[in-house]
Amino acid sequence: MLEARELSKSYGAVKALDTVSFRAVGGEVIAIVGDNGAGKSTLLKVLSGAITHDTGQLRVGGELVDFRSPHDAEQVGIEAVYQDLALVNTLDVGSNIFLGREIPRKGMAGRIGLIDRRAMRREGREALRDLLGVEFPTMRRTVEMLSGGQRQAVAIVRSASRLEQRGRGVILLDEPTAALGVAQRQRVGMLIKRLASKGHLVVIVSHDLPTVFELASRIFVMRLGRLVTELHANDSDLSTLVGLITGAIEPTDITKVVADDDATASSDINRSSRGTK
Amino acid sequence: MATADTTKVVEADDAVSAPVRALQIGRDYGIGGFFFLLLLIFSLASPTFLSGPNLLGILTAASVVSLFALAEALVVIAGAIDLSVVPIAALVGVIVALSLNAGIPVWLAVLIGLGVGFLCGLLNASVIEFMNMSSLIATLATLTTLTGVVLLITNGKPIFGVTALAPLGQGRTLGVQNPILVMIATYALVGIVMSQTKFGNRLLAVGGNAEAARRAGVRRRFYVFAPFVACGVISAGAGIVVLGRLGSAQPTFANSILFDAITAVALAGVLLSGGRGSILKVLLGSLIVATIANGLVLLRVSSFWTYVTTGLLLAVAVWADGAVSRAIERTSLSTEHRKEAARA
Amino acid sequence: MDRDKKRRAALAVISGTVLVSVLTGCANSGGTTSVNKGTIGFITLNQTQEIFISQTKAAQQWADKNSYKLLVGDPNNDPLTQANIIDGWIDSKQVDALLIGPVDEKALLPSLDKANTAKIPTIVSSGLDKPQNDHQGVLVVDWNLFGRNAGEALAGCINERFGGTAKIVILDGPELPGDIVTGRINGELQKIKELSPKSTVVAQQNGQGKRLPSLDIMAALLLANPDITAVTGTNDDSMIGVANAFKAAGKDPSKMCIVGLDATEEGLALVKSGEFYATVDLQPIQQILDGLKLLNDMKAGSVAADARRIVVDTKIVKATS
Ligand SMILES: Nc1ncnc2c1ncn2[C@@H]1O[C@H](COP(=O)(O)OP(=O)(O)OP(=O)(O)O)[C@@H](O)[C@H]1O
Ligand SMILES: [Mg+2]
């Protein structure tokens, strides 16, 4: 349902994305890993319409799309949690969660644009509790006064609750658990699994490789803007992945691994990874 | 009003420590407290000050400044600034005066005037958005250009003998001067829009963090244009009120008016970085500016002291607002850390 | 994206240039004639106040008729800017003659010396009492006399309508250097004291020479002192605010004593309708035309020193006169 073909994006001389292609379908959890500056966030931002790519094609549900803004991406069901969270510091928690799709008041008042702040606070509080198990004593606090983890929770809940209102969609998560405590991390993992089980496509970017293995079925490795390879989580292991990310293992060694789902091949890689070290 | 919900902490709130709450109350109600202090001082110093007619007089004097301040506040909340509010009002005053003198009916002339304000706002926003200019430079250009245009139209001469708007500018309803009612109605409308509507919520969001708002699916461009257009229309309203009060349209206004309006906005704690702003406080800020001017006249203090007082007040208010905000941040962060330490 | 930005910037620059050239083109097309007797640099306090705009217009007409080119400067009430503009004109040899209404004559002395060294005939309108050198002519405007006229009119009105006793308000400002505002105010105070000794000045406030601030100030003063009956100050404009304040307080301005200064079109209309008791006329247009004629003579050949000193006539305009 989400397909990228030869996506490229340059910042001056820096090729942040270099002919990246992949396909993914609803119900999957895929992960994108890579070192700092590999282009992971750039890829996610292209997919969410936050930035536009230079060349290449993007298809959603088979249809060619041309996102001019995140608004466009949202229309076809793509939600994103950004690495920098993209919250409005000066607004309160409820307003942030419902920004862009505020809850209207009932009846005539709602039709002329009046919004129900109380409902936004209440539903925001419930979503935070139900989705992540986070209790917010007050929803009136502005986001600037929240801790890093609380901010992250708000950003995740905002996107996840939007997605839950759709039949099928895509959620892009850039380092969703970086600032979270242990319990909240687990809740995010559960949330991701649940979203996938409902048929949504989940794309996560993370440096937390054990979690990546636990959640994702496929793992894309990026290096210097290129998507160098793709692994199946259940027939690879941590050290292979680390090797691929750092460049200790060359992807050419593994392309055949992905081609034939062979357990022996993956142990080959383990050997070769040891060999190069 | 706009952030009544976002900054006020009314409910018992165990997450916010007592000192933070005290500081927040200081920040949120400080301006109201200051206003009452000012009323107290002047009423002790001058017997006339607290009389009904004088209070109405302050409100009448505040009506024009407060409209300019409101127009400016909308733009500042959106994270920009508009230096052209006064010449927009001058242009509108002149055009409405000429229309009325040409025999155009009052309602149509007023509509034309508001339309001119709308177009001026549209022009400002277009230059900023499509030519990638900062609002400061763009509206500075508009300020100069419009001043020139008005002088070209009028040859520098006021257009006088315009009586058709006297009921608006000089009449009273139930004993209250009509400009005061215009002020209250406009503030009520804008206050509700900013605090209760989708539009207000999104405008605050774009002012606070345009990119974040865009990523949340808000059509950013609309919210770049809207505040300037609203600012143009409200400035036009101010120009029409002035025309009504004076029965004549001046090509240039006193220099102090833009300064007074920006002072009122700053007193209200509407930060120039955008995203924050209470419409009620902007009204209070305007009333403070008008009250100081009035009180010092009544005390027959040299008018130079008005400048000194307003200037100092502005500096102190902005400083205090910043200091209190920083203190809140520090205190709430340190409680956060303490809690975290306790948890570990 | 980046290229887009550059294109927009280029567009902005181009459209700006077009706009400027169109505007300057319009400005220049006014003064072209076949024979050209030279360029007159014309500079007054600003180009935003009615009185100066009408002076500039009259000067332009005179120049067109007499085959001069007119170069107009706008210092926006700033003495330093004015000096800079004049120095620039002299240094770049753009002007063959100068007519100057100084913002602050003291700040202008170096520029006037410079004009003398360059042998450029110069008329200084107001501020100087007599020509300082052979290339200089002066229009002597006595701002104090101007104010004394206003004070005299006000005292006359107080005697006529209030038996010689009144509570008076003076609205001064804007804060200009030099004598232009202070001269008026001092003259007024002097005559009031002299001709209406029983009256008191209850307040002197800054009306900024504009009607809106003057209206607000006067409205407040009338509440504190409902028995204020006489007002004068800087100019007609501020007195228009005063007349409005009287009306708003339910008082008929034509029964009060309001004296304006400058004799603007609107001021004269209000004198006629009775709202102003009087306004004082400095004959701004005639003054400029006299100055230009003198400048023309000085360019043609030397003019005797006493002929290079023109005293500007001021006169009180009342409804009856
Ligand atoms: N707005 C920008 N302007 C210029 N260069 C940029 C911009 N955004 C990203 N880049 C560059 O593009 C490359 C990819 O950046 P990106 O943020 O996608 O990396 P990342 O894989 O998300 O890294 P990290 O793990 O540190 O988040 C980097 O070299 C970065 O410097
Ligand atoms: Mg990143």
mmCIF file of C-alpha atoms in Angstrom, chain A:
data_model
loop_
_atom_site.group_PDB
_atom_site.id
_atom_site.type_symbol
_atom_site.label_atom_id
_atom_site.label_comp_id
_atom_site.label_asym_id
_atom_site.label_seq_id
_atom_site.Cartn_x
_atom_site.Cartn_y
_atom_site.Cartn_z
ATOM 1 C CA MET A 1 0.000 0.000 0.000
ATOM 2 C CA LEU A 2 3.000 2.331 0.402
ATOM 3 C CA GLU A 3 5.552 2.228 -2.342
ATOM 4 C CA ALA A 4 8.591 4.406 -2.950
ATOM 5 C CA ARG A 5 10.519 4.357 -6.212
ATOM 6 C CA GLU A 6 13.951 5.875 -6.543
ATOM 7 C CA LEU A 7 13.269 8.724 -4.114
ATOM 8 C CA SER A 8 16.069 11.282 -4.003
ATOM 9 C CA LYS A 9 16.502 14.448 -2.043
ATOM 10 C CA SER A 10 19.569 16.698 -1.856
ATOM 11 C CA TYR A 11 20.468 19.500 0.501
ATOM 12 C CA GLY A 12 23.026 21.347 -1.578
ATOM 13 C CA ALA A 13 25.871 18.896 -1.995
ATOM 14 C CA VAL A 14 24.524 16.486 0.623
ATOM 15 C CA LYS A 15 22.491 13.636 -0.810
ATOM 16 C CA ALA A 16 20.166 13.040 2.108
ATOM 17 C CA LEU A 17 18.194 10.504 0.069
ATOM 18 C CA ASP A 18 19.691 8.614 -2.852
ATOM 19 C CA THR A 19 17.342 6.571 -5.057
ATOM 20 C CA VAL A 20 15.511 4.906 -2.206
ATOM 21 C CA SER A 21 12.933 2.269 -3.186
ATOM 22 C CA PHE A 22 10.783 0.007 -1.027
ATOM 23 C CA ARG A 23 7.305 -1.388 -0.640
ATOM 24 C CA ALA A 24 5.286 -2.101 2.450
ATOM 25 C CA VAL A 25 1.738 -3.183 3.138
ATOM 26 C CA GLY A 26 -0.821 -2.587 5.860
ATOM 27 C CA GLY A 27 -0.452 -4.740 8.947
ATOM 28 C CA GLU A 28 3.327 -4.699 8.729
ATOM 29 C CA VAL A 29 5.775 -3.096 11.091
ATOM 30 C CA ILE A 30 8.905 -2.053 9.274
ATOM 31 C CA ALA A 31 11.943 -0.429 10.787
ATOM 32 C CA ILE A 32 14.486 1.911 9.298
ATOM 33 C CA VAL A 33 17.896 1.913 10.946
ATOM 34 C CA GLY A 34 21.173 3.608 10.196
ATOM 35 C CA ASP A 35 23.814 5.836 11.698
ATOM 36 C CA ASN A 36 23.333 9.473 12.486
ATOM 37 C CA GLY A 37 22.812 11.438 9.303
ATOM 38 C CA ALA A 38 21.986 8.349 7.265
ATOM 39 C CA GLY A 39 18.800 9.942 5.952
ATOM 40 C CA LYS A 40 16.158 8.178 8.026
ATOM 41 C CA SER A 41 14.343 11.296 9.154
ATOM 42 C CA THR A 42 14.555 12.733 5.672
ATOM 43 C CA LEU A 43 12.852 9.650 4.278
ATOM 44 C CA LEU A 44 10.095 9.862 6.864
ATOM 45 C CA LYS A 45 9.546 13.536 6.189
ATOM 46 C CA VAL A 46 9.209 12.869 2.478
ATOM 47 C CA LEU A 47 6.683 10.132 3.218
ATOM 48 C CA SER A 48 4.681 12.459 5.466
ATOM 49 C CA GLY A 49 4.715 15.421 3.090
ATOM 50 C CA ALA A 50 6.740 17.601 5.483
ATOM 51 C CA ILE A 51 9.326 18.048 2.733
ATOM 52 C CA THR A 52 9.159 17.322 -0.970
ATOM 53 C CA HIS A 53 11.572 14.985 -2.727
ATOM 54 C CA ASP A 54 13.549 16.064 -5.791
ATOM 55 C CA THR A 55 13.019 13.010 -7.973
ATOM 56 C CA GLY A 56 11.291 9.652 -7.713
ATOM 57 C CA GLN A 57 7.750 8.474 -7.193
ATOM 58 C CA LEU A 58 5.523 7.753 -4.278
ATOM 59 C CA ARG A 59 2.417 5.587 -4.381
ATOM 60 C CA VAL A 60 -0.182 5.065 -1.724
ATOM 61 C CA GLY A 61 -2.664 2.238 -2.284
ATOM 62 C CA GLY A 62 -1.422 2.034 -5.858
ATOM 63 C CA GLU A 63 -2.208 5.692 -6.570
ATOM 64 C CA LEU A 64 0.581 8.059 -7.494
ATOM 65 C CA VAL A 65 0.693 10.872 -4.939
ATOM 66 C CA ASP A 66 2.396 14.246 -4.915
ATOM 67 C CA PHE A 67 2.431 15.661 -1.404
ATOM 68 C CA ARG A 68 2.741 19.428 -1.173
ATOM 69 C CA SER A 69 2.208 19.500 2.568
ATOM 70 C CA PRO A 70 1.543 17.206 5.512
ATOM 71 C CA HIS A 71 -2.082 18.151 5.010
ATOM 72 C CA ASP A 72 -2.047 16.231 1.701
ATOM 73 C CA ALA A 73 -0.477 13.176 3.301
ATOM 74 C CA GLU A 74 -3.011 13.251 6.105
ATOM 75 C CA GLN A 75 -5.782 13.150 3.525
ATOM 76 C CA VAL A 76 -4.616 9.707 2.376
ATOM 77 C CA GLY A 77 -4.140 8.466 5.930
ATOM 78 C CA ILE A 78 -0.488 9.091 6.692
ATOM 79 C CA GLU A 79 0.350 10.290 10.219
ATOM 80 C CA ALA A 80 3.798 11.036 11.570
ATOM 81 C CA VAL A 81 5.604 11.523 14.855
ATOM 82 C CA TYR A 82 8.709 13.558 14.148
ATOM 83 C CA GLN A 83 12.072 13.294 15.807
ATOM 84 C CA ASP A 84 11.791 16.921 16.930
ATOM 85 C CA LEU A 85 8.179 16.155 17.947
ATOM 86 C CA ALA A 86 6.753 19.208 16.143
ATOM 87 C CA LEU A 87 4.589 20.342 19.025
ATOM 88 C CA VAL A 88 3.451 23.902 19.571
ATOM 89 C CA ASN A 89 5.078 24.842 22.866
ATOM 90 C CA THR A 90 2.742 27.708 23.563
ATOM 91 C CA LEU A 91 -0.449 25.656 23.333
ATOM 92 C CA ASP A 92 -1.801 23.328 25.986
ATOM 93 C CA VAL A 93 -1.810 19.553 25.759
ATOM 94 C CA GLY A 94 -5.393 19.245 24.559
ATOM 95 C CA SER A 95 -4.947 21.837 21.825
ATOM 96 C CA ASN A 96 -1.795 20.112 20.625
ATOM 97 C CA ILE A 97 -3.392 16.700 20.426
ATOM 98 C CA PHE A 98 -6.352 18.072 18.489
ATOM 99 C CA LEU A 99 -4.557 20.704 16.443
ATOM 100 C CA GLY A 100 -5.872 20.634 12.890
ATOM 101 C CA ARG A 101 -8.946 18.578 13.768
ATOM 102 C CA GLU A 102 -10.384 20.375 16.739
ATOM 103 C CA ILE A 103 -13.575 18.994 18.254
ATOM 104 C CA PRO A 104 -16.488 21.245 17.317
ATOM 105 C CA ARG A 105 -19.176 22.198 19.796
ATOM 106 C CA LYS A 106 -22.496 20.529 19.412
ATOM 107 C CA GLY A 107 -25.135 22.007 17.161
ATOM 108 C CA MET A 108 -25.145 25.453 15.606
ATOM 109 C CA ALA A 109 -22.168 26.704 17.635
ATOM 110 C CA GLY A 110 -19.975 23.996 16.155
ATOM 111 C CA ARG A 111 -21.060 24.815 12.655
ATOM 112 C CA ILE A 112 -19.867 28.405 12.963
ATOM 113 C CA GLY A 113 -16.462 27.214 14.113
ATOM 114 C CA LEU A 114 -16.712 27.157 17.897
ATOM 115 C CA ILE A 115 -14.676 24.397 19.480
ATOM 116 C CA ASP A 116 -15.257 22.337 22.581
ATOM 117 C CA ARG A 117 -12.101 22.778 24.646
ATOM 118 C CA ARG A 118 -13.444 20.755 27.509
ATOM 119 C CA ALA A 119 -14.059 17.767 25.231
ATOM 120 C CA MET A 120 -10.599 18.178 23.734
ATOM 121 C CA ARG A 121 -9.042 18.070 27.198
ATOM 122 C CA ARG A 122 -11.163 15.126 28.263
ATOM 123 C CA GLU A 123 -10.602 13.059 25.152
ATOM 124 C CA GLY A 124 -6.930 13.953 25.086
ATOM 125 C CA ARG A 125 -6.569 12.811 28.676
ATOM 126 C CA GLU A 126 -8.380 9.560 27.896
ATOM 127 C CA ALA A 127 -6.279 8.903 24.812
ATOM 128 C CA LEU A 128 -3.084 9.452 26.799
ATOM 129 C CA ARG A 129 -4.285 7.046 29.438
ATOM 130 C CA ASP A 130 -5.666 4.391 27.079
ATOM 131 C CA LEU A 131 -2.915 4.405 24.478
ATOM 132 C CA LEU A 132 0.173 4.895 26.621
ATOM 133 C CA GLY A 133 -0.970 4.620 30.195
ATOM 134 C CA VAL A 134 0.257 8.134 30.921
ATOM 135 C CA GLU A 135 -1.679 10.134 33.474
ATOM 136 C CA PHE A 136 -1.712 13.891 32.994
ATOM 137 C CA PRO A 137 -2.907 15.631 36.122
ATOM 138 C CA THR A 138 -3.730 18.742 34.135
ATOM 139 C CA MET A 139 -4.320 19.160 30.464
ATOM 140 C CA ARG A 140 -4.136 22.927 30.766
ATOM 141 C CA ARG A 141 -0.378 23.059 30.976
ATOM 142 C CA THR A 142 1.364 24.389 27.948
ATOM 143 C CA VAL A 143 3.586 21.866 26.248
ATOM 144 C CA GLU A 144 6.718 23.903 26.995
ATOM 145 C CA MET A 145 6.273 23.006 30.660
ATOM 146 C CA LEU A 146 6.278 19.262 30.050
ATOM 147 C CA SER A 147 9.204 16.894 30.498
ATOM 148 C CA GLY A 148 10.798 15.347 27.427
ATOM 149 C CA GLY A 149 8.985 12.056 27.907
ATOM 150 C CA GLN A 150 5.655 13.759 28.421
ATOM 151 C CA ARG A 151 6.155 15.690 25.224
ATOM 152 C CA GLN A 152 6.946 12.525 23.371
ATOM 153 C CA ALA A 153 3.815 10.906 24.745
ATOM 154 C CA VAL A 154 1.723 13.820 23.523
ATOM 155 C CA ALA A 155 3.230 13.599 20.042
ATOM 156 C CA ILE A 156 2.642 9.841 19.798
ATOM 157 C CA VAL A 157 -0.893 10.032 21.105
ATOM 158 C CA ARG A 158 -1.710 12.817 18.704
ATOM 159 C CA SER A 159 -0.769 10.750 15.664
ATOM 160 C CA ALA A 160 -1.995 7.416 16.958
ATOM 161 C CA SER A 161 -5.401 8.726 17.941
ATOM 162 C CA ARG A 162 -5.792 10.314 14.541
ATOM 163 C CA LEU A 163 -4.900 7.048 12.883
ATOM 164 C CA GLU A 164 -7.344 5.126 15.027
ATOM 165 C CA GLN A 165 -10.159 7.137 13.547
ATOM 166 C CA ARG A 166 -9.376 5.787 10.107
ATOM 167 C CA GLY A 167 -10.003 2.359 8.702
ATOM 168 C CA ARG A 168 -6.504 1.945 7.377
ATOM 169 C CA GLY A 169 -3.512 4.165 7.378
ATOM 170 C CA VAL A 170 0.171 4.607 7.850
ATOM 171 C CA ILE A 171 1.979 5.853 10.940
ATOM 172 C CA LEU A 172 5.557 7.016 10.719
ATOM 173 C CA LEU A 173 7.433 7.097 14.032
ATOM 174 C CA ASP A 174 10.832 8.792 14.229
ATOM 175 C CA GLU A 175 12.604 7.742 17.433
ATOM 176 C CA PRO A 176 9.300 7.385 19.284
ATOM 177 C CA THR A 177 10.761 5.992 22.493
ATOM 178 C CA ALA A 178 14.004 7.961 22.833
ATOM 179 C CA ALA A 179 12.832 9.973 25.822
ATOM 180 C CA LEU A 180 10.456 7.493 27.396
ATOM 181 C CA GLY A 181 10.699 5.572 30.644
ATOM 182 C CA VAL A 182 10.737 1.787 30.733
ATOM 183 C CA ALA A 183 7.014 1.333 31.315
ATOM 184 C CA GLN A 184 6.086 3.820 28.597
ATOM 185 C CA ARG A 185 8.438 2.129 26.162
ATOM 186 C CA GLN A 186 6.564 -1.098 26.643
ATOM 187 C CA ARG A 187 3.290 0.702 26.134
ATOM 188 C CA VAL A 188 4.533 2.145 22.866
ATOM 189 C CA GLY A 189 5.545 -1.355 21.781
ATOM 190 C CA MET A 190 2.084 -2.618 22.574
ATOM 191 C CA LEU A 191 0.536 0.303 20.776
ATOM 192 C CA ILE A 192 2.602 -0.376 17.674
ATOM 193 C CA LYS A 193 1.591 -4.027 17.672
ATOM 194 C CA ARG A 194 -2.023 -3.141 18.108
ATOM 195 C CA LEU A 195 -1.971 -0.600 15.283
ATOM 196 C CA ALA A 196 -0.392 -3.168 12.989
ATOM 197 C CA SER A 197 -2.890 -5.816 13.980
ATOM 198 C CA LYS A 198 -5.658 -3.462 12.965
ATOM 199 C CA GLY A 199 -4.215 -3.324 9.493
ATOM 200 C CA HIS A 200 -2.237 -0.097 9.679
ATOM 201 C CA LEU A 201 1.260 0.111 8.334
ATOM 202 C CA VAL A 202 3.778 1.158 11.003
ATOM 203 C CA VAL A 203 7.164 2.547 10.044
ATOM 204 C CA ILE A 204 9.588 3.109 12.910
ATOM 205 C CA VAL A 205 12.984 4.715 12.939
ATOM 206 C CA SER A 206 15.016 3.763 15.980
ATOM 207 C CA HIS A 207 18.506 3.303 17.306
ATOM 208 C CA ASP A 208 17.141 0.902 19.886
ATOM 209 C CA LEU A 209 18.011 -2.264 17.956
ATOM 210 C CA PRO A 210 16.642 -4.893 20.394
ATOM 211 C CA THR A 211 13.288 -3.176 20.259
ATOM 212 C CA VAL A 212 13.531 -3.021 16.484
ATOM 213 C CA PHE A 213 14.021 -6.761 16.388
ATOM 214 C CA GLU A 214 11.144 -7.280 18.732
ATOM 215 C CA LEU A 215 8.650 -5.158 16.836
ATOM 216 C CA ALA A 216 9.544 -5.095 13.168
ATOM 217 C CA SER A 217 9.134 -7.839 10.628
ATOM 218 C CA ARG A 218 11.487 -6.203 8.151
ATOM 219 C CA ILE A 219 14.399 -3.902 8.813
ATOM 220 C CA PHE A 220 15.780 -1.436 6.240
ATOM 221 C CA VAL A 221 19.354 -0.309 6.688
ATOM 222 C CA MET A 222 20.281 3.138 5.441
ATOM 223 C CA ARG A 223 23.744 4.490 4.895
ATOM 224 C CA LEU A 224 24.619 7.901 3.459
ATOM 225 C CA GLY A 225 21.178 8.418 2.001
ATOM 226 C CA ARG A 226 20.947 5.017 0.388
ATOM 227 C CA LEU A 227 18.790 2.130 1.437
ATOM 228 C CA VAL A 228 21.569 -0.423 1.368
ATOM 229 C CA THR A 229 19.686 -3.499 2.383
ATOM 230 C CA GLU A 230 16.664 -5.085 3.902
ATOM 231 C CA LEU A 231 16.603 -7.839 6.546
ATOM 232 C CA HIS A 232 13.912 -10.089 7.844
ATOM 233 C CA ALA A 233 13.931 -9.755 11.572
ATOM 234 C CA ASN A 234 13.362 -13.387 12.305
ATOM 235 C CA ASP A 235 16.305 -14.668 10.287
ATOM 236 C CA SER A 236 18.913 -12.117 11.231
ATOM 237 C CA ASP A 237 20.523 -11.059 14.469
ATOM 238 C CA LEU A 238 21.797 -8.062 16.301
ATOM 239 C CA SER A 239 25.456 -8.373 15.379
ATOM 240 C CA THR A 240 24.670 -8.632 11.656
ATOM 241 C CA LEU A 241 22.552 -5.554 11.886
ATOM 242 C CA VAL A 242 25.242 -3.653 13.761
ATOM 243 C CA GLY A 243 27.768 -4.701 11.164
ATOM 244 C CA LEU A 244 25.561 -3.493 8.345
ATOM 245 C CA ILE A 245 24.890 -0.172 10.007
ATOM 246 C CA THR A 246 28.516 0.556 10.733
ATOM 247 C CA GLY A 247 29.676 -0.744 7.348
ATOM 248 C CA ALA A 248 31.637 -3.603 8.861
ATOM 249 C CA ILE A 249 29.523 -5.902 6.711
ATOM 250 C CA GLU A 250 28.904 -5.054 3.090
ATOM 251 C CA PRO A 251 25.327 -5.426 1.900
ATOM 252 C CA THR A 252 26.471 -7.326 -1.200
ATOM 253 C CA ASP A 253 27.130 -10.226 1.154
ATOM 254 C CA ILE A 254 23.497 -10.404 2.131
ATOM 255 C CA THR A 255 21.366 -9.560 -0.876
ATOM 256 C CA LYS A 256 21.053 -13.233 -1.535
ATOM 257 C CA VAL A 257 20.003 -13.800 2.047
ATOM 258 C CA VAL A 258 16.946 -11.724 1.565
ATOM 259 C CA ALA A 259 16.290 -13.420 -1.732
ATOM 260 C CA ASP A 260 16.202 -16.918 -0.308
ATOM 261 C CA ASP A 261 14.790 -17.194 3.161
ATOM 262 C CA ASP A 262 17.532 -19.495 4.309
ATOM 263 C CA ALA A 263 18.685 -19.971 7.839
ATOM 264 C CA THR A 264 22.083 -21.266 6.804
ATOM 265 C CA ALA A 265 22.713 -18.179 4.721
ATOM 266 C CA SER A 266 22.153 -15.981 7.689
ATOM 267 C CA SER A 267 24.660 -17.939 9.686
ATOM 268 C CA ASP A 268 27.039 -17.311 6.771
ATOM 269 C CA ILE A 269 26.666 -13.667 7.407
ATOM 270 C CA ASN A 270 27.382 -14.157 11.048
ATOM 271 C CA ARG A 271 30.569 -15.847 10.077
ATOM 272 C CA SER A 272 31.557 -13.221 7.603
ATOM 273 C CA SER A 273 30.734 -10.508 10.109
ATOM 274 C CA ARG A 274 33.056 -12.131 12.553
ATOM 275 C CA GLY A 275 35.566 -12.488 9.741
ATOM 276 C CA THR A 276 35.656 -8.792 8.911
ATOM 277 C CA LYS A 277 36.051 -7.753 12.487
#
